[in-house]
Amino acid sequence: MSWFIHSFWSDTLALLSIVGSITALLHLFLRHRDYRSAAFWTAMIVLEPLFSPLLYLLLGINILRRSGRRYRSGINEPWRDPVPDQPLPFSDTDGCAAQEHQQLARTLDRISRFSHTHGNRLEILHNGDEAMPRMLEAIRGAKESISLASYIFEATGIGADFVAELSAAVKRGVQVRVMVDDAGTRYSWPPVVDALAKAGVTVRRFMPSRMILRIITMNLRNHRKILVVDGRTAFTGGMNIREGNMVSRKPPHAVHDLHFEVTGPCVAQIQRVFAEDWAFCTNELLEGPLWFPDLSATGTTTAIGIVDGPDEDMEVMPAAFFAALNAAREEVKIVTPYFLPNAVLMAALRLCAVRGVKVTILTPGQNNIPIVGWAARTLYPELLSVGCRIFESAPPFDHTKIFLIDGVWSFLGSTNWDPRSLRLNFEFNLACHDAELFQRLSAEMDAKLAHSKEITQEMLENAPPLQRIRNGFVRLFIPVL
């Protein structure tokens, strides 16, 4: 009898591995668009046919794309601005440069669901020490509505101050809506959604799920950071609501970051993105002057919102990055905490350097996710070989995300240069045309470079053999990092 049972389970496992492998390979050949990722998964499935098909189901299939499409259809068609017929009034450039800027502007207009808005003002906020008090002050002064979305929102430390102010706003009669990514709620205990609900705040998790469903969608997250007060003042960028951002308080794991206070017509685009995600979570439509008041010019920045996610907006941000790199003629500056660009963006960066464009990349020397830093170092040689300059910043960990082009274009928001952000996450960014904003952000990067170490080919070649072997092994997993 024991022989029969053993034989039965052996045959069953063999059959399951064969069926699972064939099914996974068929899906790969028919549906997978990234050839490097497809090659990785094909090798994994062929070499280990028992568990690899299950891993492919959990990590390799973009299940949320179909869910995202369903959520779009559930809240009607997503908002789309008409593409303007007239060129943008760029007065700070002329000749060939103006033509390149106009072409990039038109490209972004067609890539994004939104159009360029004029008369915006962006203020740079350093770390949580500047950003969090300004956000709390805005919440404290809210009269009609507050929209808040965050990937990570801790219930303790600075997060507790947000809970208190949001609760006070509700008691004043302000309409408050808060959305936190389900995965992001697990970074701290107790979950902030419980504290907010007890405080009377209307709050929802983005894509809440349990057990196996959480495992399947754990790589697919709402990574957007949005706060809109009274439909007129917005805060966005890459900063989460957590104590680690309060650098002056000397937390155990300090995080440097930049965030942005935004006023002007593009605030409506930021609000629109929140409203669509909120409708997905609750079926409640946020419309009317309470959420979308008339907005007038407050500054001189031209800005366009770029929405990216694993739905119909999929791979919009990589396309925008590629268009910007293709348009660059003088300089490219990138600050990102995670530098694992896909093959297309790697080729675009190399071509920039070959054309004579000055390419400078800044990423942390000690990454908070070590394997990402190890894998990133395997990409450096092909960029260094064509003249790109790569710097690694000293601790503490720098979470800043900015991308600067040719003295006038600035991209800022929640997107990292890695597979997770570029393909899996829901992200939001602003592309801004403003020479003065560029100069301010360029100065921020230069200040960081002053405390960073430049990486050379010689340094990489002289690294200990075991370190290079480790990095080379980790590189195999870039498609799923």
Tab-separated table of C-alpha atoms in Angstrom:
chain	number	residue	atom	x	y	z
A	1	MET	CA	0.000	0.000	0.000
A	2	SER	CA	2.803	2.458	0.876
A	3	TRP	CA	4.430	1.689	-2.502
A	4	PHE	CA	1.137	2.479	-4.233
A	5	ILE	CA	0.678	5.779	-2.361
A	6	HIS	CA	4.270	6.800	-3.094
A	7	SER	CA	3.858	5.920	-6.753
A	8	PHE	CA	0.541	7.777	-6.965
A	9	TRP	CA	1.965	11.012	-5.555
A	10	SER	CA	5.114	10.757	-7.668
A	11	ASP	CA	3.059	10.338	-10.835
A	12	THR	CA	0.698	13.145	-9.800
A	13	LEU	CA	3.557	15.584	-9.143
A	14	ALA	CA	5.198	14.636	-12.433
A	15	LEU	CA	1.939	15.206	-14.311
A	16	LEU	CA	1.333	18.531	-12.555
A	17	SER	CA	4.859	19.713	-13.342
A	18	ILE	CA	4.461	18.789	-17.016
A	19	VAL	CA	1.055	20.444	-17.355
A	20	GLY	CA	2.144	23.500	-15.363
A	21	SER	CA	5.352	23.899	-17.358
A	22	ILE	CA	3.622	23.604	-20.716
A	23	THR	CA	0.901	26.052	-19.653
A	24	ALA	CA	3.425	28.560	-18.347
A	25	LEU	CA	5.586	28.293	-21.472
A	26	LEU	CA	2.574	28.755	-23.752
A	27	HIS	CA	1.584	31.875	-21.810
A	28	LEU	CA	5.168	33.135	-22.050
A	29	PHE	CA	5.380	32.635	-25.806
A	30	LEU	CA	1.971	34.140	-26.508
A	31	ARG	CA	1.656	36.966	-23.983
A	32	HIS	CA	4.995	38.025	-22.486
A	33	ARG	CA	6.312	41.187	-24.165
A	34	ASP	CA	9.620	41.689	-22.363
A	35	TYR	CA	12.048	39.322	-24.074
A	36	ARG	CA	14.627	39.483	-21.269
A	37	SER	CA	12.023	38.603	-18.673
A	38	ALA	CA	10.619	35.896	-20.977
A	39	ALA	CA	14.092	34.358	-21.392
A	40	PHE	CA	14.585	34.391	-17.616
A	41	TRP	CA	11.290	32.625	-16.945
A	42	THR	CA	11.785	30.128	-19.786
A	43	ALA	CA	15.129	29.078	-18.318
A	44	MET	CA	13.642	28.825	-14.829
A	45	ILE	CA	10.732	26.653	-16.004
A	46	VAL	CA	12.882	24.341	-18.123
A	47	LEU	CA	15.504	23.847	-15.405
A	48	GLU	CA	13.045	23.533	-12.508
A	49	PRO	CA	9.608	22.488	-13.849
A	50	LEU	CA	8.015	21.670	-10.502
A	51	PHE	CA	7.931	24.997	-8.636
A	52	SER	CA	8.866	27.514	-11.352
A	53	PRO	CA	5.390	27.533	-13.003
A	54	LEU	CA	3.928	28.480	-9.606
A	55	LEU	CA	6.517	31.240	-9.183
A	56	TYR	CA	5.665	32.473	-12.664
A	57	LEU	CA	1.989	32.645	-11.686
A	58	LEU	CA	2.830	34.652	-8.564
A	59	LEU	CA	5.535	36.944	-9.943
A	60	GLY	CA	5.578	36.779	-13.724
A	61	ILE	CA	1.979	37.373	-14.813
A	62	ASN	CA	0.535	40.857	-14.609
A	63	ILE	CA	-2.806	39.801	-13.171
A	64	LEU	CA	-3.587	43.340	-12.070
A	65	ARG	CA	-3.628	44.627	-15.641
A	66	ARG	CA	-6.900	42.846	-16.250
A	67	SER	CA	-8.216	43.998	-12.863
A	68	GLY	CA	-7.147	47.528	-13.716
A	69	ARG	CA	-8.999	47.450	-17.006
A	70	ARG	CA	-12.102	46.207	-15.215
A	71	TYR	CA	-11.851	49.031	-12.692
A	72	ARG	CA	-11.608	51.572	-15.524
A	73	SER	CA	-14.750	50.182	-17.121
A	74	GLY	CA	-16.457	50.186	-13.731
A	75	ILE	CA	-15.980	53.947	-13.311
A	76	ASN	CA	-16.659	54.894	-16.929
A	77	GLU	CA	-13.908	55.990	-19.276
A	78	PRO	CA	-10.847	57.563	-17.618
A	79	TRP	CA	-10.459	61.296	-17.959
A	80	ARG	CA	-8.779	62.466	-21.156
A	81	ASP	CA	-7.871	66.027	-22.016
A	82	PRO	CA	-8.083	66.995	-25.688
A	83	VAL	CA	-4.720	67.282	-27.417
A	84	PRO	CA	-4.175	71.004	-28.135
A	85	ASP	CA	-3.635	72.180	-31.699
A	86	GLN	CA	-1.452	75.159	-30.791
A	87	PRO	CA	2.233	74.823	-29.811
A	88	LEU	CA	3.268	75.609	-26.271
A	89	PRO	CA	4.413	79.201	-25.663
A	90	PHE	CA	8.046	78.444	-24.853
A	91	SER	CA	9.716	81.843	-24.743
A	92	ASP	CA	12.984	80.897	-23.057
A	93	THR	CA	14.424	79.004	-26.020
A	94	ASP	CA	14.700	79.524	-29.732
A	95	GLY	CA	15.882	77.852	-32.912
A	96	CYS	CA	16.754	74.168	-32.776
A	97	ALA	CA	16.322	73.877	-29.002
A	98	ALA	CA	12.787	75.309	-29.141
A	99	GLN	CA	11.892	72.818	-31.852
A	100	GLU	CA	13.148	69.914	-29.725
A	101	HIS	CA	11.194	71.155	-26.715
A	102	GLN	CA	8.039	71.532	-28.772
A	103	GLN	CA	8.440	68.010	-30.126
A	104	LEU	CA	8.895	66.554	-26.637
A	105	ALA	CA	5.895	68.560	-25.406
A	106	ARG	CA	3.728	67.194	-28.226
A	107	THR	CA	4.940	63.667	-27.517
A	108	LEU	CA	4.077	63.934	-23.834
A	109	ASP	CA	0.654	65.340	-24.757
A	110	ARG	CA	-0.036	62.207	-26.763
A	111	ILE	CA	1.503	59.752	-24.319
A	112	SER	CA	-0.375	61.132	-21.306
A	113	ARG	CA	-4.134	61.259	-20.823
A	114	PHE	CA	-3.646	64.860	-19.675
A	115	SER	CA	-2.454	67.987	-21.479
A	116	HIS	CA	0.054	70.673	-20.538
A	117	THR	CA	-1.182	73.316	-18.133
A	118	HIS	CA	0.323	76.787	-17.786
A	119	GLY	CA	0.752	79.039	-14.764
A	120	ASN	CA	1.729	76.517	-12.085
A	121	ARG	CA	4.028	76.965	-9.105
A	122	LEU	CA	6.116	74.200	-7.511
A	123	GLU	CA	7.951	74.567	-4.218
A	124	ILE	CA	10.677	72.090	-3.257
A	125	LEU	CA	10.362	70.600	0.238
A	126	HIS	CA	13.367	68.895	1.817
A	127	ASN	CA	12.827	65.677	3.729
A	128	GLY	CA	9.942	65.178	6.086
A	129	ASP	CA	11.241	68.055	8.212
A	130	GLU	CA	9.929	70.552	5.634
A	131	ALA	CA	7.286	68.502	3.830
A	132	MET	CA	5.304	67.054	6.736
A	133	PRO	CA	4.704	70.334	8.627
A	134	ARG	CA	3.581	72.009	5.388
A	135	MET	CA	1.196	69.161	4.637
A	136	LEU	CA	-0.182	69.224	8.180
A	137	GLU	CA	-0.597	72.995	7.962
A	138	ALA	CA	-2.567	72.614	4.726
A	139	ILE	CA	-4.809	69.961	6.308
A	140	ARG	CA	-5.305	72.216	9.314
A	141	GLY	CA	-6.459	75.022	7.039
A	142	ALA	CA	-8.764	72.911	4.855
A	143	LYS	CA	-12.279	74.285	4.496
A	144	GLU	CA	-14.023	71.920	2.072
A	145	SER	CA	-12.164	68.770	1.014
A	146	ILE	CA	-9.034	66.678	1.556
A	147	SER	CA	-7.801	63.839	-0.675
A	148	LEU	CA	-4.852	61.802	0.570
A	149	ALA	CA	-3.207	58.769	-1.030
A	150	SER	CA	0.012	57.197	0.205
A	151	TYR	CA	1.858	53.959	-0.367
A	152	ILE	CA	3.183	53.809	3.207
A	153	PHE	CA	1.359	55.648	5.996
A	154	GLU	CA	2.518	54.820	9.500
A	155	ALA	CA	0.130	55.197	12.420
A	156	THR	CA	2.843	56.263	14.856
A	157	GLY	CA	5.317	59.144	14.991
A	158	ILE	CA	4.593	61.791	12.357
A	159	GLY	CA	1.800	59.548	11.077
A	160	ALA	CA	-0.096	60.002	14.336
A	161	ASP	CA	-0.041	63.765	13.749
A	162	PHE	CA	-1.678	63.215	10.367
A	163	VAL	CA	-4.356	60.997	11.920
A	164	ALA	CA	-5.124	63.693	14.493
A	165	GLU	CA	-5.343	66.526	11.945
A	166	LEU	CA	-7.457	64.489	9.511
A	167	SER	CA	-9.828	63.610	12.359
A	168	ALA	CA	-10.033	67.279	13.372
A	169	ALA	CA	-10.835	68.204	9.766
A	170	VAL	CA	-13.719	65.726	9.701
A	171	LYS	CA	-15.094	67.236	12.888
A	172	ARG	CA	-14.958	70.692	11.251
A	173	GLY	CA	-17.185	69.388	8.456
A	174	VAL	CA	-14.456	68.916	5.828
A	175	GLN	CA	-15.005	66.066	3.373
A	176	VAL	CA	-11.982	63.779	3.878
A	177	ARG	CA	-11.015	60.756	1.777
A	178	VAL	CA	-7.879	58.712	2.532
A	179	MET	CA	-6.538	55.778	0.540
A	180	VAL	CA	-3.552	53.625	1.536
A	181	ASP	CA	-2.111	50.770	-0.483
A	182	ASP	CA	-2.862	47.430	1.169
A	183	ALA	CA	0.760	46.266	0.966
A	184	GLY	CA	1.923	49.612	2.324
A	185	THR	CA	-0.220	49.234	5.451
A	186	ARG	CA	1.935	46.245	6.437
A	187	TYR	CA	5.106	48.277	6.937
A	188	SER	CA	4.048	49.281	10.445
A	189	TRP	CA	1.795	48.133	13.278
A	190	PRO	CA	-0.949	48.868	14.082
A	191	PRO	CA	-2.314	49.535	10.565
A	192	VAL	CA	-3.097	53.197	10.045
A	193	VAL	CA	-6.456	52.382	8.458
A	194	ASP	CA	-7.698	51.148	11.831
A	195	ALA	CA	-6.577	54.333	13.567
A	196	LEU	CA	-8.158	56.522	10.874
A	197	ALA	CA	-11.437	54.628	10.942
A	198	LYS	CA	-11.622	54.937	14.745
A	199	ALA	CA	-10.980	58.673	14.353
A	200	GLY	CA	-13.984	59.005	12.038
A	201	VAL	CA	-12.016	59.401	8.799
A	202	THR	CA	-13.318	57.784	5.605
A	203	VAL	CA	-10.453	55.494	4.614
A	204	ARG	CA	-9.953	52.582	2.230
A	205	ARG	CA	-7.196	50.143	1.419
A	206	PHE	CA	-6.192	49.973	-2.233
A	207	MET	CA	-6.731	46.392	-3.468
A	208	PRO	CA	-7.298	44.747	-0.079
A	209	SER	CA	-6.991	40.982	-0.229
A	210	ARG	CA	-6.218	38.042	1.972
A	211	MET	CA	-4.116	34.901	1.862
A	212	ILE	CA	-3.354	33.623	-1.639
A	213	LEU	CA	-4.869	36.658	-3.386
A	214	ARG	CA	-2.494	38.939	-1.465
A	215	ILE	CA	0.451	36.775	-2.535
A	216	ILE	CA	-0.589	36.915	-6.192
A	217	THR	CA	-0.897	40.714	-6.210
A	218	MET	CA	1.879	41.564	-3.759
A	219	ASN	CA	4.049	42.986	-6.555
A	220	LEU	CA	1.283	45.270	-7.856
A	221	ARG	CA	0.916	48.354	-5.722
A	222	ASN	CA	-0.480	51.854	-5.702
A	223	HIS	CA	2.791	53.705	-5.246
A	224	ARG	CA	1.330	57.209	-5.742
A	225	LYS	CA	1.779	59.934	-3.131
A	226	ILE	CA	-0.950	62.553	-3.391
A	227	LEU	CA	-2.436	65.114	-1.031
A	228	VAL	CA	-4.944	67.674	-2.380
A	229	VAL	CA	-6.543	70.255	-0.090
A	230	ASP	CA	-9.701	72.111	-1.171
A	231	GLY	CA	-8.883	71.163	-4.758
A	232	ARG	CA	-6.378	74.038	-4.897
A	233	THR	CA	-3.163	72.987	-3.190
A	234	ALA	CA	-1.465	69.662	-3.872
A	235	PHE	CA	1.557	67.801	-2.552
A	236	THR	CA	3.192	65.064	-4.588
A	237	GLY	CA	6.534	63.387	-5.133
A	238	GLY	CA	8.064	60.239	-3.712
A	239	MET	CA	7.751	60.731	0.052
A	240	ASN	CA	5.802	58.337	2.259
A	241	ILE	CA	4.281	59.326	5.595
A	242	ARG	CA	6.701	57.714	7.998
A	243	GLU	CA	8.990	58.685	10.845
A	244	GLY	CA	12.126	57.809	8.893
A	245	ASN	CA	11.634	60.918	6.760
A	246	MET	CA	11.952	63.169	9.834
A	247	VAL	CA	15.728	63.365	9.508
A	248	SER	CA	16.219	66.042	12.185
A	249	ARG	CA	14.698	63.684	14.763
A	250	LYS	CA	17.532	61.196	14.051
A	251	PRO	CA	15.347	58.121	13.459
A	252	PRO	CA	17.022	54.683	13.371
A	253	HIS	CA	16.692	54.461	9.574
A	254	ALA	CA	16.720	58.024	8.266
A	255	VAL	CA	15.610	58.639	4.667
A	256	HIS	CA	16.459	61.717	2.604
A	257	ASP	CA	13.835	62.753	0.058
A	258	LEU	CA	12.293	65.652	-1.856
A	259	HIS	CA	8.584	66.422	-2.025
A	260	PHE	CA	6.717	69.192	-3.834
A	261	GLU	CA	3.928	71.635	-3.037
A	262	VAL	CA	1.959	72.435	-6.186
A	263	THR	CA	-0.575	75.153	-6.996
A	264	GLY	CA	-2.124	76.162	-10.287
A	265	PRO	CA	-4.190	74.415	-12.984
A	266	CYS	CA	-2.301	71.105	-12.856
A	267	VAL	CA	-3.728	70.480	-9.350
A	268	ALA	CA	-6.930	69.369	-11.110
A	269	GLN	CA	-4.959	66.602	-12.837
A	270	ILE	CA	-3.529	65.415	-9.533
A	271	GLN	CA	-7.027	65.428	-8.029
A	272	ARG	CA	-8.376	63.554	-11.051
A	273	VAL	CA	-5.886	60.725	-10.513
A	274	PHE	CA	-6.947	60.387	-6.883
A	275	ALA	CA	-10.628	60.504	-7.851
A	276	GLU	CA	-10.222	57.629	-10.329
A	277	ASP	CA	-8.418	55.469	-7.769
A	278	TRP	CA	-11.004	56.331	-5.133
A	279	ALA	CA	-13.820	55.307	-7.468
A	280	PHE	CA	-12.024	51.983	-7.965
A	281	CYS	CA	-11.887	51.430	-4.194
A	282	THR	CA	-15.373	52.630	-3.286
A	283	ASN	CA	-17.522	53.283	-6.406
A	284	GLU	CA	-17.913	56.836	-5.072
A	285	LEU	CA	-17.450	59.518	-7.722
A	286	LEU	CA	-15.770	62.715	-6.549
A	287	GLU	CA	-17.039	65.481	-8.812
A	288	GLY	CA	-18.091	69.113	-8.688
A	289	PRO	CA	-16.537	72.296	-7.269
A	290	LEU	CA	-16.004	70.721	-3.854
A	291	TRP	CA	-13.238	68.617	-5.421
A	292	PHE	CA	-12.601	70.462	-8.694
A	293	PRO	CA	-12.886	74.237	-8.216
A	294	ASP	CA	-11.889	76.723	-10.914
A	295	LEU	CA	-8.144	77.247	-10.803
A	296	SER	CA	-6.125	80.261	-11.893
A	297	ALA	CA	-2.430	80.744	-12.593
A	298	THR	CA	-0.120	81.008	-9.581
A	299	GLY	CA	3.299	80.788	-11.248
A	300	THR	CA	5.202	80.298	-14.494
A	301	THR	CA	5.722	76.533	-14.711
A	302	THR	CA	4.180	74.507	-17.534
A	303	ALA	CA	3.290	71.039	-16.201
A	304	ILE	CA	1.554	67.878	-17.346
A	305	GLY	CA	0.510	64.906	-15.222
A	306	ILE	CA	1.694	61.497	-16.401
A	307	VAL	CA	-0.258	58.530	-15.067
A	308	ASP	CA	1.303	55.085	-15.178
A	309	GLY	CA	0.027	51.703	-14.048
A	310	PRO	CA	-0.563	48.057	-14.957
A	311	ASP	CA	-3.815	48.839	-16.798
A	312	GLU	CA	-4.467	50.861	-19.927
A	313	ASP	CA	-1.837	53.359	-18.719
A	314	MET	CA	0.738	50.566	-18.730
A	315	GLU	CA	4.318	51.575	-19.614
A	316	VAL	CA	3.365	55.213	-20.174
A	317	MET	CA	6.180	56.457	-17.935
A	318	PRO	CA	8.912	54.392	-19.643
A	319	ALA	CA	7.693	55.817	-22.951
A	320	ALA	CA	7.882	59.357	-21.523
A	321	PHE	CA	11.398	58.719	-20.183
A	322	PHE	CA	12.468	57.341	-23.567
A	323	ALA	CA	11.015	60.349	-25.398
A	324	ALA	CA	12.854	62.723	-23.060
A	325	LEU	CA	16.167	60.900	-23.499
A	326	ASN	CA	15.699	60.907	-27.266
A	327	ALA	CA	15.045	64.674	-27.196
A	328	ALA	CA	18.058	65.467	-24.977
A	329	ARG	CA	20.828	67.434	-26.700
A	330	GLU	CA	22.926	68.850	-23.844
A	331	GLU	CA	22.525	67.118	-20.488
A	332	VAL	CA	20.658	64.401	-18.634
A	333	LYS	CA	20.615	64.218	-14.843
A	334	ILE	CA	18.991	61.360	-12.935
A	335	VAL	CA	18.544	60.857	-9.194
A	336	THR	CA	16.843	57.591	-8.271
A	337	PRO	CA	16.950	55.238	-5.261
A	338	TYR	CA	16.674	52.138	-7.462
A	339	PHE	CA	18.523	52.093	-10.791
A	340	LEU	CA	17.541	49.038	-12.845
A	341	PRO	CA	16.315	50.489	-16.174
A	342	ASN	CA	14.966	48.181	-18.846
A	343	ALA	CA	16.868	47.412	-22.042
A	344	VAL	CA	15.209	50.212	-24.018
A	345	LEU	CA	16.097	52.885	-21.450
A	346	MET	CA	19.630	51.502	-21.128
A	347	ALA	CA	20.044	51.822	-24.894
A	348	ALA	CA	18.618	55.354	-24.826
A	349	LEU	CA	21.061	56.380	-22.082
A	350	ARG	CA	23.966	54.948	-24.050
A	351	LEU	CA	22.883	56.763	-27.210
A	352	CYS	CA	22.636	60.023	-25.281
A	353	ALA	CA	26.268	59.690	-24.254
A	354	VAL	CA	27.338	58.657	-27.766
A	355	ARG	CA	25.656	61.813	-29.147
A	356	GLY	CA	27.696	63.916	-26.740
A	357	VAL	CA	24.983	64.495	-24.157
A	358	LYS	CA	26.344	64.759	-20.604
A	359	VAL	CA	24.704	61.949	-18.632
A	360	THR	CA	24.984	61.966	-14.831
A	361	ILE	CA	23.317	59.343	-12.637
A	362	LEU	CA	23.126	59.426	-8.834
A	363	THR	CA	21.938	56.428	-6.806
A	364	PRO	CA	22.542	55.308	-3.188
A	365	GLY	CA	25.820	53.677	-2.246
A	366	GLN	CA	24.081	51.639	0.457
A	367	ASN	CA	20.657	50.649	-0.760
A	368	ASN	CA	17.841	49.851	1.656
A	369	ILE	CA	17.202	46.828	-0.572
A	370	PRO	CA	20.768	45.488	-0.919
A	371	ILE	CA	20.142	43.125	-3.827
A	372	VAL	CA	18.902	46.070	-5.937
A	373	GLY	CA	22.190	47.870	-5.362
A	374	TRP	CA	24.164	44.729	-6.181
A	375	ALA	CA	22.258	44.177	-9.424
A	376	ALA	CA	22.574	47.857	-10.401
A	377	ARG	CA	26.372	47.626	-10.299
A	378	THR	CA	26.300	45.032	-13.083
A	379	LEU	CA	24.682	47.634	-15.369
A	380	TYR	CA	27.288	50.326	-14.740
A	381	PRO	CA	30.042	49.086	-17.112
A	382	GLU	CA	28.036	49.441	-20.325
A	383	LEU	CA	27.120	53.012	-19.365
A	384	LEU	CA	30.584	53.997	-18.168
A	385	SER	CA	32.117	52.653	-21.372
A	386	VAL	CA	30.339	55.320	-23.456
A	387	GLY	CA	30.990	58.226	-21.114
A	388	CYS	CA	28.075	58.279	-18.663
A	389	ARG	CA	29.061	59.368	-15.151
A	390	ILE	CA	27.673	57.402	-12.218
A	391	PHE	CA	27.807	58.485	-8.581
A	392	GLU	CA	26.786	56.701	-5.394
A	393	SER	CA	25.579	58.830	-2.482
A	394	ALA	CA	26.759	58.369	1.078
A	395	PRO	CA	24.318	57.271	3.830
A	396	PRO	CA	21.655	57.901	4.931
A	397	PHE	CA	19.561	56.339	2.191
A	398	ASP	CA	18.369	58.851	-0.418
A	399	HIS	CA	14.859	58.203	-1.766
A	400	THR	CA	14.825	61.253	-4.104
A	401	LYS	CA	13.456	60.804	-7.634
A	402	ILE	CA	14.182	63.541	-10.206
A	403	PHE	CA	15.020	63.426	-13.917
A	404	LEU	CA	16.335	66.581	-15.595
A	405	ILE	CA	16.788	67.370	-19.296
A	406	ASP	CA	18.536	70.215	-21.150
A	407	GLY	CA	18.164	73.057	-18.679
A	408	VAL	CA	14.353	73.267	-18.826
A	409	TRP	CA	12.621	69.884	-18.384
A	410	SER	CA	12.082	68.318	-14.951
A	411	PHE	CA	10.337	65.010	-14.264
A	412	LEU	CA	9.348	64.385	-10.654
A	413	GLY	CA	7.004	62.069	-8.820
A	414	SER	CA	6.801	58.517	-7.506
A	415	THR	CA	8.458	56.496	-10.303
A	416	ASN	CA	11.765	54.721	-9.755
A	417	TRP	CA	14.027	53.498	-12.558
A	418	ASP	CA	13.346	49.820	-11.864
A	419	PRO	CA	11.061	47.065	-13.227
A	420	ARG	CA	8.598	47.352	-10.343
A	421	SER	CA	7.924	51.059	-10.922
A	422	LEU	CA	8.202	50.984	-14.702
A	423	ARG	CA	5.844	48.052	-15.206
A	424	LEU	CA	3.984	46.901	-12.088
A	425	ASN	CA	3.106	49.852	-9.853
A	426	PHE	CA	0.451	52.533	-10.163
A	427	GLU	CA	2.537	55.727	-10.345
A	428	PHE	CA	2.061	59.460	-10.845
A	429	ASN	CA	4.569	62.018	-12.100
A	430	LEU	CA	4.710	65.601	-13.296
A	431	ALA	CA	6.709	66.670	-16.344
A	432	CYS	CA	7.552	70.362	-15.981
A	433	HIS	CA	8.963	72.888	-18.449
A	434	ASP	CA	10.574	75.706	-16.498
A	435	ALA	CA	14.222	76.819	-16.595
A	436	GLU	CA	14.052	78.249	-13.076
A	437	LEU	CA	12.647	75.003	-11.595
A	438	PHE	CA	15.315	73.064	-13.482
A	439	GLN	CA	18.057	75.220	-11.975
A	440	ARG	CA	16.714	74.715	-8.455
A	441	LEU	CA	16.529	70.938	-8.905
A	442	SER	CA	19.918	70.834	-10.585
A	443	ALA	CA	21.375	72.648	-7.584
A	444	GLU	CA	19.766	70.022	-5.321
A	445	MET	CA	21.472	67.272	-7.300
A	446	ASP	CA	24.822	69.098	-7.307
A	447	ALA	CA	24.648	69.384	-3.523
A	448	LYS	CA	24.110	65.632	-3.305
A	449	LEU	CA	26.963	64.953	-5.745
A	450	ALA	CA	29.328	66.912	-3.498
A	451	HIS	CA	28.900	64.180	-0.866
A	452	SER	CA	28.932	61.242	-3.267
A	453	LYS	CA	31.554	58.927	-4.753
A	454	GLU	CA	32.071	58.628	-8.504
A	455	ILE	CA	32.154	55.050	-9.773
A	456	THR	CA	34.816	54.096	-12.333
A	457	GLN	CA	35.491	51.059	-14.485
A	458	GLU	CA	38.655	50.417	-12.479
A	459	MET	CA	36.717	50.314	-9.208
A	460	LEU	CA	34.301	47.756	-10.620
A	461	GLU	CA	37.087	45.610	-12.095
A	462	ASN	CA	39.035	45.657	-8.816
A	463	ALA	CA	36.053	44.626	-6.696
A	464	PRO	CA	36.575	41.317	-4.810
A	465	PRO	CA	35.783	38.267	-7.002
A	466	LEU	CA	33.119	36.958	-4.611
A	467	GLN	CA	31.380	40.340	-4.710
A	468	ARG	CA	31.354	40.347	-8.513
A	469	ILE	CA	30.039	36.776	-8.579
A	470	ARG	CA	27.288	37.741	-6.110
A	471	ASN	CA	26.323	40.756	-8.207
A	472	GLY	CA	26.330	38.728	-11.404
A	473	PHE	CA	24.055	36.111	-9.848
A	474	VAL	CA	21.613	38.734	-8.566
A	475	ARG	CA	21.524	40.307	-12.048
A	476	LEU	CA	19.664	37.212	-13.273
A	477	PHE	CA	16.708	38.298	-11.134
A	478	ILE	CA	16.455	41.897	-12.385
A	479	PRO	CA	13.162	41.189	-14.240
A	480	VAL	CA	11.451	40.426	-10.924
A	481	LEU	CA	13.223	42.886	-8.594
